[in-house]
Short mmCIF file of C-alpha atoms in Angstrom, two decimals:
data_model
loop_
_atom_site.label_atom_id
_atom_site.label_comp_id
_atom_site.label_asym_id
_atom_site.label_seq_id
_atom_site.Cartn_x
_atom_site.Cartn_y
_atom_site.Cartn_z
CA MET E 1 73.97 106.33 128.94
CA HIS E 2 71.48 105.42 131.64
CA LYS E 3 68.26 107.42 131.87
CA ASP E 4 69.79 109.46 134.71
CA GLY E 5 72.64 110.48 132.39
CA SER E 6 75.30 108.31 134.02
CA LYS E 7 77.61 106.35 131.77
CA ILE E 8 77.26 102.58 131.50
CA GLN E 9 80.31 100.78 132.83
CA ARG E 10 81.26 97.16 132.12
CA SER E 11 84.41 95.03 132.40
CA VAL E 12 82.90 91.56 131.88
CA PHE E 13 81.07 90.67 128.66
CA GLN E 14 80.67 86.89 128.71
CA ASN E 15 78.26 84.70 130.71
CA VAL E 16 76.59 87.65 132.44
CA GLN E 17 73.19 89.34 132.30
CA PHE E 18 73.10 92.54 130.30
CA ASP E 19 71.46 95.82 131.18
CA PRO E 20 68.16 96.44 129.26
CA ILE E 21 69.83 99.37 127.50
CA GLU E 22 72.64 97.05 126.42
CA GLU E 23 70.22 94.36 125.25
CA ASN E 24 68.26 96.85 123.16
CA LYS E 25 71.39 98.27 121.54
CA ILE E 26 72.77 94.80 120.75
CA THR E 27 69.50 93.86 119.06
CA GLU E 28 69.42 97.15 117.14
CA VAL E 29 72.99 96.71 115.88
CA GLU E 30 72.59 93.07 114.88
CA THR E 31 69.31 93.89 113.11
CA GLN E 32 71.05 96.71 111.20
CA LEU E 33 73.88 94.40 110.17
CA GLN E 34 71.40 91.79 108.99
CA SER E 35 69.53 94.39 106.92
CA GLU E 36 72.85 95.23 105.21
CA GLY E 37 73.50 91.59 104.45
CA ILE E 38 76.40 91.37 106.91
CA GLU E 39 76.68 87.87 108.33
CA LEU E 40 78.39 87.54 111.67
CA PRO E 41 80.81 84.58 111.83
CA LYS E 42 80.12 81.32 113.56
CA GLY E 43 80.91 81.55 117.27
CA TRP E 44 80.07 85.25 117.49
CA ASN E 45 77.87 86.05 120.48
CA ARG E 46 76.01 89.05 121.91
CA GLY E 47 78.84 89.78 124.32
CA MET E 48 81.12 90.40 121.36
CA THR E 49 78.60 92.78 119.82
CA LEU E 50 78.37 94.59 123.16
CA LYS E 51 82.14 95.22 123.17
CA PHE E 52 81.72 97.13 119.92
CA CYS E 53 78.76 99.01 121.41
CA PHE E 54 81.06 100.41 124.08
CA THR E 55 83.90 101.30 121.71
CA GLY E 56 81.32 102.86 119.37
CA ASP E 57 79.85 104.94 122.21
CA PHE E 58 76.47 103.22 121.71
CA LYS E 59 76.02 104.98 118.38
CA THR E 60 74.57 102.44 115.96
CA GLU E 61 76.21 103.79 112.82
CA GLN E 62 79.66 103.91 114.43
CA ILE E 63 79.23 100.45 115.95
CA THR E 64 78.24 98.83 112.65
CA GLN E 65 81.12 100.53 110.83
CA ASN E 66 83.56 99.25 113.47
CA ILE E 67 82.20 95.71 113.21
CA LYS E 68 82.44 95.74 109.40
CA ARG E 69 86.00 97.03 109.62
CA HIS E 70 86.79 94.28 112.13
CA LEU E 71 85.34 91.58 109.86
CA GLU E 72 87.51 92.84 106.99
CA TRP E 73 90.56 92.61 109.26
CA LYS E 74 89.49 89.17 110.41
CA ASN E 75 89.41 87.91 106.82
CA ASP E 76 92.71 89.56 105.86
CA THR E 77 95.16 86.65 106.00
CA LYS E 78 98.25 88.88 105.99
CA MET E 79 97.22 90.08 109.45
CA HIS E 80 97.17 86.57 110.92
CA ILE E 81 99.58 84.20 109.17
CA LEU E 82 102.92 84.11 110.95
CA THR E 83 105.49 84.62 108.21
CA PRO E 84 109.25 84.34 108.91
CA GLU E 85 109.44 88.14 108.75
CA ALA E 86 106.70 88.46 111.37
CA GLN E 87 108.15 85.74 113.59
CA HIS E 88 111.43 87.67 113.66
CA PHE E 89 109.73 90.41 115.69
CA LEU E 90 108.46 87.84 118.20
CA THR E 91 111.90 86.25 118.46
CA ILE E 92 113.70 89.54 119.21
CA GLY E 93 111.02 90.62 121.69
CA ALA E 94 109.51 93.56 119.83
CA CYS E 95 106.25 92.25 121.32
CA TYR E 96 105.97 89.39 123.76
CA GLN E 97 103.90 87.90 126.57
CA PHE E 98 105.28 87.29 130.04
CA GLY E 99 103.51 86.83 133.38
CA ARG E 100 100.11 87.74 134.84
CA ASP E 101 98.80 90.29 137.30
CA HIS E 102 97.32 89.52 140.72
CA MET E 103 93.93 88.84 139.09
CA HIS E 104 95.52 86.47 136.55
CA ARG E 105 95.26 88.86 133.63
CA PRO E 106 98.02 88.23 131.05
CA LEU E 107 100.74 90.84 130.55
CA VAL E 108 101.78 91.83 127.04
CA TYR E 109 104.89 93.89 126.32
CA ILE E 110 105.79 96.08 123.35
CA LYS E 111 109.41 97.24 123.04
CA ILE E 112 109.09 100.42 121.03
CA SER E 113 112.78 100.66 120.07
CA LEU E 114 112.38 97.47 118.01
CA VAL E 115 109.30 98.63 116.07
CA PRO E 116 109.95 99.69 112.44
CA THR E 117 109.85 103.44 111.92
CA ASP E 118 108.90 103.22 108.24
CA ILE E 119 105.13 102.86 107.88
CA ASN E 120 105.70 100.92 104.65
CA ARG E 121 107.71 98.28 106.53
CA LEU E 122 105.35 97.99 109.51
CA GLN E 123 103.18 95.10 108.30
CA PRO E 124 105.33 92.18 109.59
CA PHE E 125 105.35 93.73 113.06
CA LEU E 126 101.56 94.22 112.98
CA THR E 127 101.16 90.58 111.95
CA ALA E 128 103.38 89.49 114.85
CA LEU E 129 101.42 91.64 117.29
CA CYS E 130 98.05 90.34 116.08
CA TYR E 131 99.30 86.74 116.20
CA LEU E 132 100.49 87.25 119.78
CA LEU E 133 97.36 89.06 120.98
CA THR E 134 95.12 86.41 119.46
CA ILE E 135 96.99 83.64 121.28
CA VAL E 136 96.79 85.58 124.54
CA GLN E 137 93.09 86.31 124.10
CA THR E 138 92.01 82.83 123.00
CA GLN E 139 94.35 80.66 125.08
CA MET E 140 95.32 82.68 128.15
CA CYS E 141 92.00 84.34 128.95
CA GLU E 142 88.81 82.75 130.24
CA PRO E 143 85.28 84.08 129.53
CA TYR E 144 83.81 85.86 132.57
CA TYR E 145 86.82 85.15 134.82
CA VAL E 146 89.69 86.74 132.89
CA GLU E 147 88.62 88.81 129.90
CA ARG E 148 91.21 91.59 129.97
CA MET E 149 94.98 91.98 129.73
CA ARG E 150 97.52 94.59 130.72
CA ILE E 151 99.85 96.17 128.16
CA ILE E 152 103.32 97.38 129.18
CA ILE E 153 105.04 99.70 126.69
CA ASP E 154 108.82 99.87 127.10
CA THR E 155 110.01 103.13 125.52
CA LYS E 156 113.68 102.81 126.47
CA GLY E 157 115.98 103.93 123.68
CA ILE E 158 113.44 105.82 121.57
CA SER E 159 112.56 109.38 120.71
CA LEU E 160 109.56 110.79 118.88
CA LEU E 161 111.79 111.47 115.90
CA ARG E 162 112.64 107.77 115.72
CA LEU E 163 109.01 106.64 116.00
CA PRO E 164 106.78 108.69 113.68
CA CYS E 165 103.25 109.41 114.86
CA GLN E 166 101.79 107.63 111.83
CA VAL E 167 103.39 104.38 113.03
CA ILE E 168 101.87 104.82 116.49
CA LYS E 169 98.53 105.66 114.91
CA ARG E 170 98.55 102.50 112.79
CA ILE E 171 99.38 100.26 115.77
CA ILE E 172 96.58 101.86 117.79
CA GLU E 173 94.09 101.49 114.95
CA VAL E 174 94.75 97.77 114.54
CA THR E 175 94.62 96.95 118.25
CA GLN E 176 91.84 99.33 119.29
CA HIS E 177 89.47 98.27 116.54
CA ASN E 178 90.09 94.53 116.65
CA TYR E 179 90.76 93.70 120.31
CA CYS E 180 88.20 96.05 121.78
CA GLY E 181 87.00 95.80 125.36
CA CYS E 182 90.05 93.81 126.47
CA LEU E 183 92.43 96.38 127.96
CA GLU E 184 92.61 96.51 131.75
CA SER E 185 95.40 99.06 131.79
CA MET E 186 98.49 100.24 129.93
CA PHE E 187 101.75 101.22 131.58
CA LEU E 188 103.98 103.50 129.51
CA LEU E 189 107.44 103.07 131.00
CA ASP E 190 109.90 105.95 131.22
CA PRO E 191 109.02 107.81 128.01
CA PRO E 192 111.45 110.54 126.98
CA PHE E 193 110.37 114.16 127.41
CA ILE E 194 109.72 114.66 123.71
CA PHE E 195 107.39 111.64 123.78
CA ARG E 196 105.47 113.08 126.72
CA ALA E 197 105.28 116.45 124.97
CA ALA E 198 103.62 114.79 121.98
CA SER E 199 101.14 112.86 124.11
CA LYS E 200 98.25 115.14 123.09
CA ILE E 201 98.83 114.26 119.45
CA ILE E 202 98.97 110.56 120.26
CA GLN E 203 95.89 110.74 122.49
CA SER E 204 93.87 112.07 119.57
CA PHE E 205 94.18 108.58 118.04
CA ILE E 206 92.89 106.86 121.18
CA HIS E 207 89.35 106.29 122.44
CA PRO E 208 88.68 108.32 125.65
CA ASP E 209 88.02 105.17 127.68
CA THR E 210 91.41 103.82 126.61
CA GLN E 211 93.11 107.12 127.47
CA ALA E 212 91.83 106.78 131.04
CA ARG E 213 93.54 103.40 131.33
CA ILE E 214 97.02 104.66 130.40
CA ARG E 215 99.52 105.45 133.13
CA ILE E 216 102.98 106.92 132.55
CA LEU E 217 105.66 105.70 134.95
CA GLY E 218 109.19 107.03 135.34
CA GLN E 219 111.94 104.57 136.23
CA ASP E 220 111.70 105.58 139.91
CA GLU E 221 107.97 104.73 139.84
CA TYR E 222 108.14 101.13 138.58
CA SER E 223 107.28 99.87 142.07
CA ILE E 224 103.74 101.18 141.52
CA MET E 225 103.21 98.17 139.25
CA HIS E 226 103.67 95.90 142.30
CA ARG E 227 100.15 96.92 143.39
CA TYR E 228 98.82 95.06 140.39
CA ILE E 229 101.51 92.56 139.37
CA PRO E 230 103.47 90.03 141.49
CA GLU E 231 107.15 90.97 141.66
CA ASN E 232 108.18 87.57 140.27
CA HIS E 233 106.07 88.33 137.19
CA LEU E 234 108.09 91.45 136.44
CA GLN E 235 111.63 91.35 135.10
CA LYS E 236 114.40 93.11 137.02
CA ILE E 237 114.64 95.77 134.29
CA HIS E 238 111.02 96.65 135.10
CA GLY E 239 111.42 96.69 138.89
CA GLY E 240 110.58 93.04 139.51
CA SER E 241 112.47 90.03 140.84
CA HIS E 242 112.43 87.78 137.78
CA GLU E 243 115.61 87.51 135.77
CA ASN E 244 115.52 89.50 132.53
CA LEU E 245 114.30 87.39 129.65
CA LYS E 246 116.78 86.14 127.09
CA VAL E 247 114.20 84.17 125.11
CA TYR E 248 110.91 85.83 124.13
CA TRP E 249 109.42 83.29 121.77
CA PRO E 250 107.77 80.87 122.26
CA ILE E 251 105.90 82.38 125.23
CA GLN E 252 107.71 81.87 128.54
CA ILE E 253 105.34 80.54 131.22
CA VAL E 254 105.76 81.68 134.83
CA GLU E 255 103.53 80.20 137.54
CA LEU E 256 101.56 82.36 139.96
CA GLN E 257 102.69 81.84 143.54
CA GLU E 258 99.15 82.15 144.86
CA GLU E 259 96.60 79.48 143.94
CA SER E 260 93.99 80.52 141.43
CA ILE E 261 90.41 80.43 142.64
CA TYR E 262 89.17 80.31 139.07
CA PHE E 263 90.96 77.66 137.09
CA SER E 264 94.35 76.08 136.65
CA MET E 265 96.79 78.80 135.68
CA HIS E 266 99.20 76.35 134.11
CA ASP E 267 99.25 77.67 130.58
CA HIS E 268 99.62 75.27 127.69
CA ILE E 269 100.02 77.26 124.52
CA GLU E 270 99.31 75.75 121.13
CA TYR E 271 100.93 77.45 118.17
CA GLY E 272 99.77 77.26 114.61
CA ASP E 273 97.19 79.03 112.48
CA VAL E 274 95.32 81.14 115.03
CA THR E 275 93.60 83.23 112.39
CA GLN E 276 89.99 82.30 112.85
CA SER E 277 89.11 80.17 115.83
CA GLU E 278 85.45 80.13 114.86
CA ASP E 279 84.07 78.57 118.04
CA SER E 280 86.23 80.56 120.47
CA GLN E 281 84.42 82.55 123.13
CA CYS E 282 87.25 85.10 123.22
CA GLN E 283 87.55 85.48 119.50
CA CYS E 284 89.95 88.15 118.28
CA THR E 285 87.53 90.82 119.12
CA ILE E 286 92.15 95.65 123.36
CA PHE E 287 91.31 98.54 123.77
#
């Protein structure tokens, strides 16, 4: 909060000057972590700490707990190594990347009907999602210019009974805590009535700032996405002009029709072990 009681707002965390309140909180948090013997990894910068300040509501104890939880996740190899079981979910399009919005932010899709309903069988999907998000964040974003992405949730073919709340909660926990400060918006496409009715339960898992970024669209409202996303970057099933994808993995690159004023938008994706890119400025740190 500012001294006048207004809430601090920020969408860019890299290569910018911070507010004095932000600077003080970053120093306080990093000092607290140091006093607890927590060593931040190589390549970590103050902008990354600031992301956790926002998701922790500028409460030092909550921020440090979130960072420690993130570091545990970061060192958990099962969350980052692409096993054949995890790659299967990328191949069938349970989660995939396709296109960018008008401001060059990457678009990430999750097809809920393909997500396991058994919490005990969810891990390969979570690994696939983390692998994908890390590639998007480290190779398709650019510090200062493009630091956020849009998430599009396709709910076609599901009901709340088919997707237990504990599965949704686990997906939110992993993404919200480990890709914080990176969500521009989330479109929830055509959810069934029972899903909408349970939205209050689901929202209890989500940070208030993230809740404000979620928009539910019925099938007759898909054209609203055209305000933010070029039509040729949306598939026909989602109200766009691009042919529906038949191949989801590896990532399918589509060029922006307008010229980028920032940098070349020709994406060259390198696949491999994306677990810990220690010197990355957009290191695995949505939502």
